[in-house]
């Protein structure tokens, strides 16, 4: 079983940067593919970024490509999302997810979310 706790969300001005972290507890963290998703008010949850179990491959939504970077430190059981040049449309609750088989489902492991607010 894996438990995930996100942190790092805050209010930031457009064009700024912040880094989200997701710390995991439990066994076999390094076996899981990890991803970041977000949900804005009134919208469905959407994919943001993903990284394979060993960090060898990453993927991004078109809306964040070139601005966001996902990374992981298996020794620290942590996955990160570096967010640069943020925009008001990046405002959302950001969730991390862990799964053994991509894409994650509601039955996989999810954190409680961290709020990111970007002001113009």
Coordinates of N, CA, C and O in Angstrom, one line a residue:
X1 N 0.8 -1.2 0.0 CA 0.0 0.0 0.0 C 0.9 1.2 0.0 O 1.9 1.3 0.7
X2 N 0.5 2.2 -0.8 CA 1.2 3.5 -0.9 C 0.3 4.6 -0.5 O -0.8 4.7 -0.9
X3 N 0.8 5.5 0.4 CA 0.1 6.7 0.8 C 0.9 7.9 0.3 O 2.1 8.0 0.4
X4 N 0.2 8.9 -0.3 CA 0.8 10.0 -1.0 C 0.3 11.3 -0.3 O -0.9 11.5 0.0
X5 N 1.3 12.2 -0.1 CA 1.0 13.5 0.5 C 1.6 14.6 -0.3 O 2.9 14.7 -0.4
X6 N 0.8 15.5 -1.0 CA 1.3 16.6 -1.8 C 1.6 17.8 -0.9 O 1.0 18.0 0.1
X7 N 2.5 18.6 -1.4 CA 2.8 19.9 -0.7 C 3.4 20.8 -1.7 O 3.8 20.4 -2.8
X8 N 3.5 22.1 -1.3 CA 4.1 23.1 -2.2 C 3.2 24.0 -2.9 O 3.6 25.0 -3.5
X9 N 1.9 23.7 -2.8 CA 0.9 24.6 -3.5 C 0.9 26.0 -2.8 O 1.0 26.0 -1.6
X10 N 0.7 27.0 -3.6 CA 0.6 28.3 -3.0 C 0.0 29.3 -4.1 O -0.3 28.9 -5.2
X11 N -0.1 30.5 -3.7 CA -0.5 31.6 -4.6 C 0.7 32.2 -5.2 O 1.7 32.5 -4.5
X12 N 0.7 32.3 -6.5 CA 1.9 32.9 -7.2 C 1.4 33.7 -8.4 O 0.3 33.5 -8.9
X13 N 2.2 34.7 -8.7 CA 1.8 35.6 -9.9 C 2.2 34.9 -11.2 O 3.1 34.1 -11.3
X14 N 1.4 35.2 -12.2 CA 1.7 34.7 -13.6 C 3.1 35.0 -13.9 O 3.7 36.1 -13.7
X15 N 3.8 34.0 -14.6 CA 5.2 34.1 -14.9 C 6.1 33.6 -13.9 O 7.3 33.5 -14.2
X16 N 5.6 33.3 -12.7 CA 6.5 32.9 -11.6 C 6.7 31.4 -11.7 O 6.2 30.7 -12.6
X17 N 7.3 30.8 -10.6 CA 7.6 29.4 -10.5 C 7.3 28.9 -9.2 O 7.3 29.6 -8.2
X18 N 7.0 27.6 -9.1 CA 6.9 26.9 -7.8 C 7.2 25.4 -8.1 O 7.1 25.0 -9.2
X19 N 7.5 24.7 -7.0 CA 7.7 23.3 -7.1 C 6.8 22.5 -6.2 O 6.8 22.8 -5.0
X20 N 6.1 21.6 -6.7 CA 5.2 20.7 -5.9 C 6.0 19.5 -5.6 O 6.8 19.0 -6.4
X21 N 5.7 18.9 -4.4 CA 6.3 17.7 -4.0 C 5.2 16.7 -3.6 O 4.1 17.1 -3.1
X22 N 5.5 15.4 -3.8 CA 4.6 14.4 -3.3 C 5.4 13.3 -2.7 O 6.2 12.6 -3.3
X23 N 5.2 13.2 -1.4 CA 6.0 12.2 -0.6 C 5.1 11.0 -0.4 O 3.9 11.1 -0.1
X24 N 5.8 9.9 -0.6 CA 5.1 8.6 -0.5 C 5.6 7.8 0.7 O 6.8 7.8 1.1
X25 N 4.7 7.1 1.3 CA 5.0 6.1 2.4 C 4.5 4.7 1.9 O 3.6 4.6 1.1
X26 N 5.2 3.7 2.4 CA 4.8 2.4 2.0 C 5.9 1.7 1.2 O 6.9 2.3 0.9
X27 N 5.6 0.5 0.9 CA 6.6 -0.3 0.2 C 6.6 -0.1 -1.3 O 5.7 0.3 -1.9
X28 N 7.7 -0.5 -1.9 CA 7.8 -0.6 -3.3 C 7.5 0.7 -4.1 O 7.0 0.6 -5.2
X29 N 7.9 1.8 -3.5 CA 7.6 3.1 -4.2 C 8.3 3.1 -5.6 O 7.7 3.6 -6.6
X30 N 9.5 2.6 -5.7 CA 10.2 2.6 -6.9 C 9.6 1.7 -8.0 O 10.0 1.8 -9.2
X31 N 8.6 0.9 -7.7 CA 8.0 0.1 -8.7 C 6.9 0.8 -9.4 O 6.4 0.3 -10.4
X32 N 6.4 1.9 -8.9 CA 5.3 2.6 -9.4 C 5.6 3.7 -10.4 O 6.6 4.4 -10.3
X33 N 4.8 3.7 -11.5 CA 4.7 4.9 -12.3 C 4.0 6.0 -11.5 O 3.1 5.7 -10.8
X34 N 4.4 7.3 -11.7 CA 3.8 8.4 -11.0 C 3.4 9.4 -11.9 O 3.9 9.6 -13.0
X35 N 2.3 10.1 -11.5 CA 1.8 11.2 -12.3 C 1.2 12.3 -11.5 O 0.9 12.2 -10.3
X36 N 1.1 13.5 -12.2 CA 0.5 14.6 -11.6 C -0.8 14.9 -12.4 O -0.7 14.9 -13.7
X37 N -1.9 15.2 -11.8 CA -3.1 15.5 -12.4 C -3.6 16.8 -11.7 O -3.1 17.2 -10.7
X38 N -4.6 17.5 -12.4 CA -5.1 18.7 -11.7 C -6.6 18.8 -12.0 O -7.1 18.3 -13.0
X39 N -7.3 19.5 -11.2 CA -8.7 19.7 -11.3 C -9.0 21.2 -11.0 O -8.8 21.6 -9.8
X40 N -9.5 21.9 -12.0 CA -9.9 23.3 -11.7 C -11.4 23.3 -11.4 O -12.1 22.4 -11.7
X41 N -11.9 24.4 -10.7 CA -13.3 24.4 -10.4 C -14.2 24.3 -11.6 O -14.0 24.9 -12.6
X42 N -15.2 23.4 -11.4 CA -16.1 23.2 -12.5 C -15.6 22.4 -13.7 O -16.3 22.2 -14.7
X43 N -14.4 21.8 -13.6 CA -13.8 21.1 -14.7 C -13.5 19.7 -14.2 O -13.3 19.4 -13.0
X44 N -13.3 18.8 -15.2 CA -12.9 17.4 -14.9 C -11.4 17.4 -14.6 O -10.6 18.3 -15.0
X45 N -11.0 16.4 -13.8 CA -9.6 16.2 -13.6 C -8.9 15.9 -14.9 O -9.4 15.1 -15.7
X46 N -7.7 16.5 -15.0 CA -6.9 16.3 -16.3 C -5.5 15.9 -16.0 O -4.9 16.3 -14.9
X47 N -4.9 15.2 -16.9 CA -3.5 14.8 -16.8 C -2.6 15.9 -17.0 O -2.9 16.8 -17.8
X48 N -1.5 16.0 -16.2 CA -0.5 17.0 -16.3 C 0.8 16.4 -16.8 O 1.4 16.8 -17.8
X49 N 1.3 15.4 -16.0 CA 2.7 14.9 -16.3 C 2.8 13.5 -15.7 O 2.1 13.2 -14.7
X50 N 3.7 12.7 -16.3 CA 3.9 11.3 -15.8 C 5.3 11.0 -15.9 O 6.1 11.5 -16.7
X51 N 5.8 10.0 -15.1 CA 7.1 9.5 -15.1 C 7.1 8.1 -14.8 O 6.4 7.6 -13.9
X52 N 8.0 7.3 -15.5 CA 8.0 5.9 -15.3 C 8.8 5.5 -14.0 O 9.3 6.4 -13.3
X53 N 8.7 4.2 -13.7 CA 9.2 3.8 -12.4 C 10.7 4.2 -12.1 O 11.1 4.5 -11.0
X54 N 11.5 4.2 -13.2 CA 12.9 4.5 -13.0 C 13.3 5.9 -13.5 O 14.4 6.2 -13.5
X55 N 12.3 6.7 -13.8 CA 12.5 8.0 -14.3 C 13.0 8.1 -15.7 O 13.4 9.2 -16.2
X56 N 13.1 7.0 -16.4 CA 13.6 6.9 -17.8 C 12.8 7.6 -18.8 O 13.3 8.0 -19.9
X57 N 11.5 7.7 -18.6 CA 10.6 8.3 -19.5 C 9.6 9.2 -18.8 O 9.1 8.9 -17.7
X58 N 9.3 10.3 -19.5 CA 8.3 11.3 -19.0 C 7.3 11.6 -20.1 O 7.6 11.5 -21.3
X59 N 6.2 12.1 -19.7 CA 5.2 12.6 -20.6 C 4.4 13.8 -20.0 O 4.3 13.9 -18.8
X60 N 4.0 14.7 -20.9 CA 3.3 15.9 -20.5 C 2.1 16.2 -21.3 O 2.0 15.9 -22.5
X61 N 1.2 16.9 -20.7 CA 0.1 17.4 -21.4 C 0.6 18.6 -22.3 O 1.5 19.3 -21.9
X62 N 0.0 18.8 -23.4 CA 0.4 19.8 -24.4 C 0.4 21.2 -23.7 O 1.2 22.1 -24.0
X63 N -0.6 21.4 -22.8 CA -0.7 22.7 -22.2 C 0.4 23.1 -21.2 O 0.6 24.3 -20.9
X64 N 1.2 22.1 -20.8 CA 2.3 22.4 -19.8 C 3.7 22.1 -20.4 O 4.7 22.4 -19.8
X65 N 3.7 21.5 -21.6 CA 5.0 21.1 -22.2 C 5.9 22.3 -22.4 O 5.5 23.3 -22.9
X66 N 7.1 22.1 -21.9 CA 8.1 23.2 -22.0 C 8.1 24.1 -20.8 O 9.0 24.9 -20.7
X67 N 7.1 24.0 -20.0 CA 7.0 24.8 -18.8 C 7.1 24.0 -17.5 O 7.7 24.5 -16.5
X68 N 6.6 22.8 -17.5 CA 6.6 22.0 -16.3 C 7.6 20.8 -16.5 O 7.8 20.3 -17.6
X69 N 8.2 20.4 -15.4 CA 9.1 19.2 -15.4 C 8.8 18.3 -14.2 O 8.7 18.8 -13.1
X70 N 8.6 17.0 -14.6 CA 8.4 16.0 -13.5 C 9.7 15.3 -13.3 O 10.4 15.0 -14.2
X71 N 9.9 15.0 -12.0 CA 11.1 14.2 -11.7 C 10.8 13.4 -10.4 O 9.8 13.6 -9.7
X72 N 11.7 12.5 -10.1 CA 11.4 11.6 -8.9 C 12.8 11.3 -8.3 O 13.8 11.2 -9.0
X73 N 12.8 11.1 -7.0 CA 13.9 10.6 -6.2 C 13.4 9.4 -5.4 O 12.8 9.5 -4.4
X74 N 13.7 8.2 -6.0 CA 13.2 7.0 -5.3 C 13.9 6.8 -4.0 O 13.2 6.3 -3.1
X75 N 15.1 7.3 -3.8 CA 15.7 7.2 -2.5 C 15.0 8.0 -1.4 O 15.1 7.7 -0.2
X76 N 14.2 9.0 -1.8 CA 13.5 9.8 -0.9 C 12.0 9.6 -1.0 O 11.2 10.3 -0.4
X77 N 11.6 8.6 -1.8 CA 10.2 8.3 -2.0 C 9.4 9.6 -2.4 O 8.3 9.8 -1.8
X78 N 9.9 10.4 -3.3 CA 9.3 11.7 -3.6 C 9.3 11.9 -5.1 O 10.2 11.6 -5.8
X79 N 8.2 12.5 -5.6 CA 8.1 12.9 -6.9 C 7.8 14.4 -6.9 O 7.1 14.9 -6.0
X80 N 8.3 15.1 -7.9 CA 8.3 16.6 -7.9 C 7.6 17.0 -9.2 O 7.6 16.3 -10.2
X81 N 7.1 18.2 -9.2 CA 6.6 18.9 -10.4 C 7.1 20.3 -10.3 O 6.6 21.1 -9.5
X82 N 8.1 20.6 -11.1 CA 8.6 22.0 -11.2 C 7.8 22.7 -12.2 O 7.6 22.3 -13.4
X83 N 7.2 23.8 -11.8 CA 6.3 24.6 -12.6 C 6.9 26.0 -12.9 O 7.1 26.7 -11.9
X84 N 7.2 26.3 -14.1 CA 7.8 27.5 -14.5 C 6.8 28.3 -15.4 O 6.0 27.7 -16.1
X85 N 7.0 29.6 -15.4 CA 6.2 30.4 -16.3 C 4.7 30.1 -16.1 O 4.0 29.8 -17.1
X86 N 4.2 30.1 -14.9 CA 2.9 29.6 -14.7 C 1.9 30.7 -15.2 O 2.2 31.9 -15.3
X87 N 0.7 30.2 -15.5 CA -0.4 31.0 -16.1 C -1.6 30.9 -15.3 O -1.8 29.9 -14.6
X88 N -2.5 31.9 -15.4 CA -3.8 31.8 -14.6 C -4.5 30.5 -14.8 O -5.2 30.0 -13.9
X89 N -4.4 30.0 -16.0 CA -5.2 28.7 -16.4 C -4.5 27.5 -15.7 O -5.1 26.4 -15.8
X90 N -3.4 27.7 -15.1 CA -2.8 26.6 -14.3 C -3.4 26.5 -12.9 O -3.1 25.5 -12.2
X91 N -4.3 27.4 -12.5 CA -4.9 27.4 -11.2 C -5.8 26.1 -11.1 O -6.6 25.9 -12.0
X92 N -5.5 25.4 -10.1 CA -6.2 24.1 -9.9 C -5.7 23.4 -8.6 O -4.7 23.9 -8.0
X93 N -6.4 22.4 -8.2 CA -5.9 21.5 -7.2 C -5.1 20.4 -7.9 O -5.5 19.8 -8.9
X94 N -3.8 20.3 -7.4 CA -2.9 19.3 -8.1 C -2.8 18.0 -7.2 O -2.6 18.1 -6.0
X95 N -3.0 16.9 -7.9 CA -2.9 15.6 -7.2 C -1.8 14.8 -7.8 O -1.6 14.8 -9.0
X96 N -1.2 14.0 -7.0 CA -0.2 13.0 -7.5 C -0.9 11.6 -7.4 O -1.8 11.4 -6.5
X97 N -0.5 10.8 -8.3 CA -1.0 9.4 -8.3 C 0.1 8.4 -8.6 O 1.1 8.7 -9.2
X98 N -0.1 7.2 -8.0 CA 0.9 6.1 -8.2 C 0.1 4.9 -8.7 O -0.9 4.6 -8.2
X99 N 0.7 4.3 -9.7 CA 0.1 3.1 -10.3 C 1.1 2.1 -10.8 O 2.2 2.5 -11.2
X100 N 0.7 0.9 -10.8 CA 1.6 -0.1 -11.4 C 1.3 -0.3 -12.9 O 2.1 -0.9 -13.6
X101 N 0.1 0.2 -13.3 CA -0.3 0.0 -14.7 C -0.9 1.3 -15.1 O -2.0 1.6 -14.7
X102 N -0.3 2.1 -16.0 CA -0.8 3.3 -16.5 C -1.9 3.1 -17.5 O -1.9 2.2 -18.3
X103 N -2.9 4.0 -17.4 CA -3.1 5.2 -16.6 C -3.7 4.8 -15.2 O -4.3 3.7 -15.1
X104 N -3.6 5.6 -14.2 CA -4.1 5.3 -12.9 C -5.7 5.4 -13.0 O -6.2 6.2 -13.7
X105 N -6.3 4.6 -12.2 CA -7.7 4.6 -12.0 C -8.1 5.1 -10.6 O -7.2 5.4 -9.8
X106 N -9.3 5.3 -10.4 CA -9.8 5.7 -9.0 C -9.3 4.7 -7.9 O -9.3 5.1 -6.8
X107 N -9.1 3.5 -8.3 CA -8.7 2.5 -7.4 C -7.2 2.5 -7.1 O -6.8 1.8 -6.2
X108 N -6.5 3.3 -7.8 CA -5.0 3.4 -7.5 C -4.8 4.4 -6.4 O -5.7 4.8 -5.7
X109 N -3.5 4.7 -6.2 CA -3.2 5.6 -5.0 C -3.2 7.0 -5.4 O -2.5 7.4 -6.4
X110 N -3.9 7.8 -4.6 CA -4.0 9.3 -4.9 C -3.7 10.0 -3.6 O -4.1 9.6 -2.5
X111 N -3.1 11.2 -3.8 CA -2.9 12.1 -2.7 C -4.2 12.9 -2.4 O -5.2 12.8 -3.2
X112 N -4.1 13.8 -1.4 CA -5.3 14.6 -1.1 C -5.3 15.9 -1.9 O -6.4 16.6 -1.9
X113 N -4.3 16.3 -2.5 CA -4.2 17.4 -3.4 C -3.6 18.6 -2.7 O -3.6 18.8 -1.5
X114 N -3.1 19.5 -3.5 CA -2.5 20.8 -3.0 C -2.9 21.9 -4.0 O -2.9 21.7 -5.2
X115 N -3.4 23.0 -3.4 CA -4.0 24.1 -4.2 C -2.9 25.0 -4.8 O -2.0 25.5 -4.1
X116 N -3.0 25.2 -6.1 CA -2.2 26.2 -6.8 C -3.1 27.3 -7.4 O -4.0 27.0 -8.1
X117 N -2.7 28.5 -7.0 CA -3.5 29.7 -7.5 C -2.6 30.6 -8.2 O -1.6 31.1 -7.6
X118 N -2.8 30.9 -9.5 CA -2.0 31.8 -10.2 C -2.8 33.1 -10.5 O -3.9 33.0 -11.1
X119 N -2.3 34.2 -10.1 CA -2.9 35.5 -10.3 C -2.3 36.2 -11.5 O -1.1 36.1 -11.7
X120 N -3.1 36.9 -12.2 CA -2.6 37.7 -13.4 C -2.2 39.1 -13.0 O -2.3 39.5 -11.9

